Amino acid sequence: MDAIVTNACPVAASERPTQHQAEEAVRTLIRWAGDDPSREGLLDTPKRVAKAYRELFSGYATEPEDVLSKTFSEVGGYNEMVLVRGIEFHSHCEHHMVPFHGIAHIAYIPEQGVLGLSKMARLVDLYARRLQTQETMTAQIARTLEESLRPKGVAVMIEAEHMCMAMRGIRKQGAKTLTTAFAGQFEASASDQARFIMLARG
């Protein structure tokens, strides 16, 4: 796989806006949308939005190394595919800051060790909780597993619905976007790719 942008936080903690500045920005957007941020129903909205954004974009506060630092070398000779499928996620499109959501399927073929199964779900969550494109997110998950675990192969498939397509613009409901990334044995073998896709999609 080629090098990819990790979209790690480009803003140092000391340079981030304050809570007050974030709330003022929300008030500005409310006024821009045509409403009055001082009316009763909107008085606490800036505070709530800032709090929600801290949670929705918490992926910037975590690095992949924090998630994948622990592996298990005792695998009893197991050298077949490890697949976790149907990992639900919610993210935000970096173009419109509108949500997209879906499921991720991740597989790898162990070489020297295995991950705790929850780690793959945590990795998906880490990248999902950043401003994203689905294509970048797919490649990031595959690249991170490949570099951290050094397995024989990695496969990632993401299926998602994008609200920027459903709520605005062309306004098409239910359209799904599918992206894949393969490395190592999966990249070299069409049969392994096909097996992964068959198992991932049930």
CSV table of C-alpha atoms in Angstrom, one decimal:
chain,number,residue,atom,x,y,z
A,1,MET,CA,0.0,0.0,0.0
A,2,ASP,CA,1.2,3.5,-0.7
A,3,ALA,CA,1.8,6.1,2.0
A,4,ILE,CA,-1.4,7.8,3.2
A,5,VAL,CA,-2.3,10.9,5.1
A,6,THR,CA,-3.2,10.0,8.7
A,7,ASN,CA,-5.2,13.1,9.4
A,8,ALA,CA,-3.8,13.2,12.9
A,9,CYS,CA,-4.6,16.4,14.8
A,10,PRO,CA,-2.8,19.3,12.9
A,11,VAL,CA,-3.5,21.7,15.8
A,12,ALA,CA,-1.5,21.6,19.0
A,13,ALA,CA,-3.5,21.5,22.2
A,14,SER,CA,-2.1,24.9,23.1
A,15,GLU,CA,-3.4,26.4,19.8
A,16,ARG,CA,-7.0,25.0,20.0
A,17,PRO,CA,-9.8,27.5,20.6
A,18,THR,CA,-11.2,27.7,24.1
A,19,GLN,CA,-14.5,26.3,25.2
A,20,HIS,CA,-15.9,29.9,25.1
A,21,GLN,CA,-14.6,30.5,21.6
A,22,ALA,CA,-16.2,27.2,20.4
A,23,GLU,CA,-19.5,28.2,21.9
A,24,GLU,CA,-19.3,31.6,20.3
A,25,ALA,CA,-18.7,29.9,16.9
A,26,VAL,CA,-21.9,27.9,17.4
A,27,ARG,CA,-23.9,31.1,18.3
A,28,THR,CA,-22.6,32.6,15.0
A,29,LEU,CA,-23.8,29.6,13.0
A,30,ILE,CA,-27.2,29.8,14.7
A,31,ARG,CA,-27.5,33.5,13.7
A,32,TRP,CA,-26.2,32.7,10.2
A,33,ALA,CA,-28.9,30.0,9.8
A,34,GLY,CA,-31.5,32.6,10.7
A,35,ASP,CA,-32.4,31.9,14.3
A,36,ASP,CA,-31.8,33.7,17.6
A,37,PRO,CA,-29.2,32.1,19.9
A,38,SER,CA,-30.6,34.0,22.8
A,39,ARG,CA,-34.1,32.5,22.7
A,40,GLU,CA,-34.9,30.0,25.4
A,41,GLY,CA,-34.7,26.8,23.4
A,42,LEU,CA,-31.2,27.7,22.1
A,43,LEU,CA,-29.6,29.2,25.2
A,44,ASP,CA,-27.7,26.0,26.1
A,45,THR,CA,-27.3,24.8,22.6
A,46,PRO,CA,-23.7,26.2,22.1
A,47,LYS,CA,-22.6,24.4,25.3
A,48,ARG,CA,-24.2,21.2,24.2
A,49,VAL,CA,-22.8,21.3,20.7
A,50,ALA,CA,-19.2,21.9,22.0
A,51,LYS,CA,-19.6,19.0,24.4
A,52,ALA,CA,-21.0,16.8,21.7
A,53,TYR,CA,-18.2,17.7,19.3
A,54,ARG,CA,-15.6,16.8,21.9
A,55,GLU,CA,-17.1,13.3,22.0
A,56,LEU,CA,-17.8,13.0,18.3
A,57,PHE,CA,-14.2,14.0,17.4
A,58,SER,CA,-12.4,12.2,20.3
A,59,GLY,CA,-10.3,10.3,17.8
A,60,TYR,CA,-7.9,13.2,17.6
A,61,ALA,CA,-7.0,12.6,21.2
A,62,THR,CA,-5.9,9.0,20.7
A,63,GLU,CA,-3.1,7.5,18.6
A,64,PRO,CA,-3.2,4.0,17.0
A,65,GLU,CA,-0.3,3.0,19.1
A,66,ASP,CA,-2.4,3.5,22.2
A,67,VAL,CA,-4.9,1.0,20.8
A,68,LEU,CA,-2.6,-1.6,19.3
A,69,SER,CA,0.2,-1.7,21.8
A,70,LYS,CA,-0.8,-5.1,23.2
A,71,THR,CA,-0.6,-8.3,21.1
A,72,PHE,CA,-0.5,-12.0,22.0
A,73,SER,CA,2.2,-14.2,20.6
A,74,GLU,CA,0.8,-17.5,21.8
A,75,VAL,CA,-1.5,-18.5,18.9
A,76,GLY,CA,-1.1,-22.3,19.1
A,77,GLY,CA,0.0,-22.5,15.5
A,78,TYR,CA,-3.0,-20.7,14.1
A,79,ASN,CA,-2.2,-19.1,10.7
A,80,GLU,CA,-5.6,-18.7,9.1
A,81,MET,CA,-7.7,-15.6,8.6
A,82,VAL,CA,-9.0,-13.7,11.7
A,83,LEU,CA,-12.1,-11.8,10.7
A,84,VAL,CA,-14.2,-9.3,12.7
A,85,ARG,CA,-17.2,-8.3,10.7
A,86,GLY,CA,-20.1,-5.9,11.2
A,87,ILE,CA,-18.3,-3.3,13.3
A,88,GLU,CA,-20.7,-0.4,13.5
A,89,PHE,CA,-19.4,3.2,13.3
A,90,HIS,CA,-20.5,6.8,12.9
A,91,SER,CA,-18.2,9.4,11.4
A,92,HIS,CA,-18.4,12.9,9.8
A,93,CYS,CA,-17.5,13.8,6.2
A,94,GLU,CA,-14.7,16.3,6.1
A,95,HIS,CA,-16.2,18.1,3.1
A,96,HIS,CA,-19.6,19.0,4.7
A,97,MET,CA,-19.2,17.9,8.4
A,98,VAL,CA,-22.3,15.9,7.9
A,99,PRO,CA,-22.5,12.3,9.3
A,100,PHE,CA,-21.9,9.1,7.5
A,101,HIS,CA,-22.4,5.7,9.2
A,102,GLY,CA,-22.0,2.1,8.4
A,103,ILE,CA,-20.1,-1.1,9.2
A,104,ALA,CA,-16.5,-2.2,8.8
A,105,HIS,CA,-15.2,-5.7,8.2
A,106,ILE,CA,-11.6,-6.3,9.1
A,107,ALA,CA,-9.4,-9.4,8.6
A,108,TYR,CA,-5.8,-10.3,8.9
A,109,ILE,CA,-3.6,-13.4,8.7
A,110,PRO,CA,-1.3,-13.7,11.7
A,111,GLU,CA,2.4,-13.9,11.4
A,112,GLN,CA,3.9,-13.5,14.9
A,113,GLY,CA,0.9,-12.6,17.0
A,114,VAL,CA,-2.8,-11.7,17.3
A,115,LEU,CA,-4.8,-8.8,18.6
A,116,GLY,CA,-7.5,-8.8,21.2
A,117,LEU,CA,-10.7,-8.8,19.1
A,118,SER,CA,-12.0,-5.6,20.7
A,119,LYS,CA,-8.8,-3.8,19.5
A,120,MET,CA,-10.0,-3.9,15.9
A,121,ALA,CA,-13.3,-2.3,16.9
A,122,ARG,CA,-11.4,0.4,18.9
A,123,LEU,CA,-9.2,1.1,15.8
A,124,VAL,CA,-12.3,1.7,13.7
A,125,ASP,CA,-13.7,4.0,16.3
A,126,LEU,CA,-10.5,5.9,16.6
A,127,TYR,CA,-10.5,6.8,12.9
A,128,ALA,CA,-14.2,7.2,12.6
A,129,ARG,CA,-14.2,9.9,15.3
A,130,ARG,CA,-12.2,12.3,13.1
A,131,LEU,CA,-13.3,14.3,10.1
A,132,GLN,CA,-13.0,11.7,7.4
A,133,THR,CA,-13.6,10.4,3.9
A,134,GLN,CA,-14.5,6.8,3.7
A,135,GLU,CA,-11.7,6.1,1.3
A,136,THR,CA,-9.1,7.5,3.7
A,137,MET,CA,-10.5,5.7,6.7
A,138,THR,CA,-10.4,2.4,4.9
A,139,ALA,CA,-6.8,2.8,3.9
A,140,GLN,CA,-5.8,4.1,7.4
A,141,ILE,CA,-7.2,1.0,9.1
A,142,ALA,CA,-5.4,-1.3,6.8
A,143,ARG,CA,-2.1,0.6,6.9
A,144,THR,CA,-2.2,0.8,10.7
A,145,LEU,CA,-2.8,-2.9,11.1
A,146,GLU,CA,-0.1,-3.8,8.6
A,147,GLU,CA,2.5,-1.6,10.3
A,148,SER,CA,1.6,-2.5,13.9
A,149,LEU,CA,0.9,-6.2,13.6
A,150,ARG,CA,3.2,-7.2,10.7
A,151,PRO,CA,0.7,-9.9,9.6
A,152,LYS,CA,0.9,-12.0,6.4
A,153,GLY,CA,-2.0,-10.0,5.1
A,154,VAL,CA,-4.7,-7.4,5.9
A,155,ALA,CA,-8.2,-6.8,4.4
A,156,VAL,CA,-10.6,-4.1,5.2
A,157,MET,CA,-14.1,-3.4,3.7
A,158,ILE,CA,-16.3,-0.5,4.7
A,159,GLU,CA,-20.0,-0.1,3.7
A,160,ALA,CA,-21.5,3.2,4.6
A,161,GLU,CA,-24.4,5.6,3.9
A,162,HIS,CA,-23.5,9.3,3.6
A,163,MET,CA,-25.9,11.9,4.9
A,164,CYS,CA,-24.3,14.5,2.6
A,165,MET,CA,-25.8,12.5,-0.2
A,166,ALA,CA,-29.1,11.6,1.5
A,167,MET,CA,-29.9,15.0,3.3
A,168,ARG,CA,-28.6,17.5,0.7
A,169,GLY,CA,-27.5,17.7,-2.9
A,170,ILE,CA,-28.9,14.8,-4.9
A,171,ARG,CA,-30.9,13.6,-1.8
A,172,LYS,CA,-30.8,9.9,-2.6
A,173,GLN,CA,-31.8,7.7,0.4
A,174,GLY,CA,-30.3,4.3,1.1
A,175,ALA,CA,-27.4,4.5,-1.4
A,176,LYS,CA,-24.4,2.7,0.1
A,177,THR,CA,-20.7,3.3,-0.7
A,178,LEU,CA,-18.3,0.3,-0.5
A,179,THR,CA,-14.6,0.6,-0.2
A,180,THR,CA,-11.8,-2.0,0.3
A,181,ALA,CA,-8.1,-2.1,1.0
A,182,PHE,CA,-5.8,-5.1,0.8
A,183,ALA,CA,-2.2,-5.6,1.9
A,184,GLY,CA,0.2,-8.5,1.8
A,185,GLN,CA,-1.3,-11.9,1.0
A,186,PHE,CA,-4.7,-10.4,0.4
A,187,GLU,CA,-3.3,-7.9,-2.1
A,188,ALA,CA,-1.5,-10.7,-3.9
A,189,SER,CA,-4.2,-13.3,-4.0
A,190,ALA,CA,-7.5,-12.8,-5.8
A,191,SER,CA,-8.8,-16.0,-4.2
A,192,ASP,CA,-8.1,-14.7,-0.7
A,193,GLN,CA,-9.8,-11.4,-1.5
A,194,ALA,CA,-12.9,-13.3,-2.7
A,195,ARG,CA,-12.9,-15.5,0.4
A,196,PHE,CA,-12.7,-12.4,2.6
A,197,ILE,CA,-15.5,-10.7,0.8
A,198,MET,CA,-17.7,-13.8,0.9
A,199,LEU,CA,-17.2,-14.3,4.6
A,200,ALA,CA,-17.5,-10.5,5.4
A,201,ARG,CA,-20.8,-10.2,3.6
A,202,GLY,CA,-22.1,-13.5,5.1
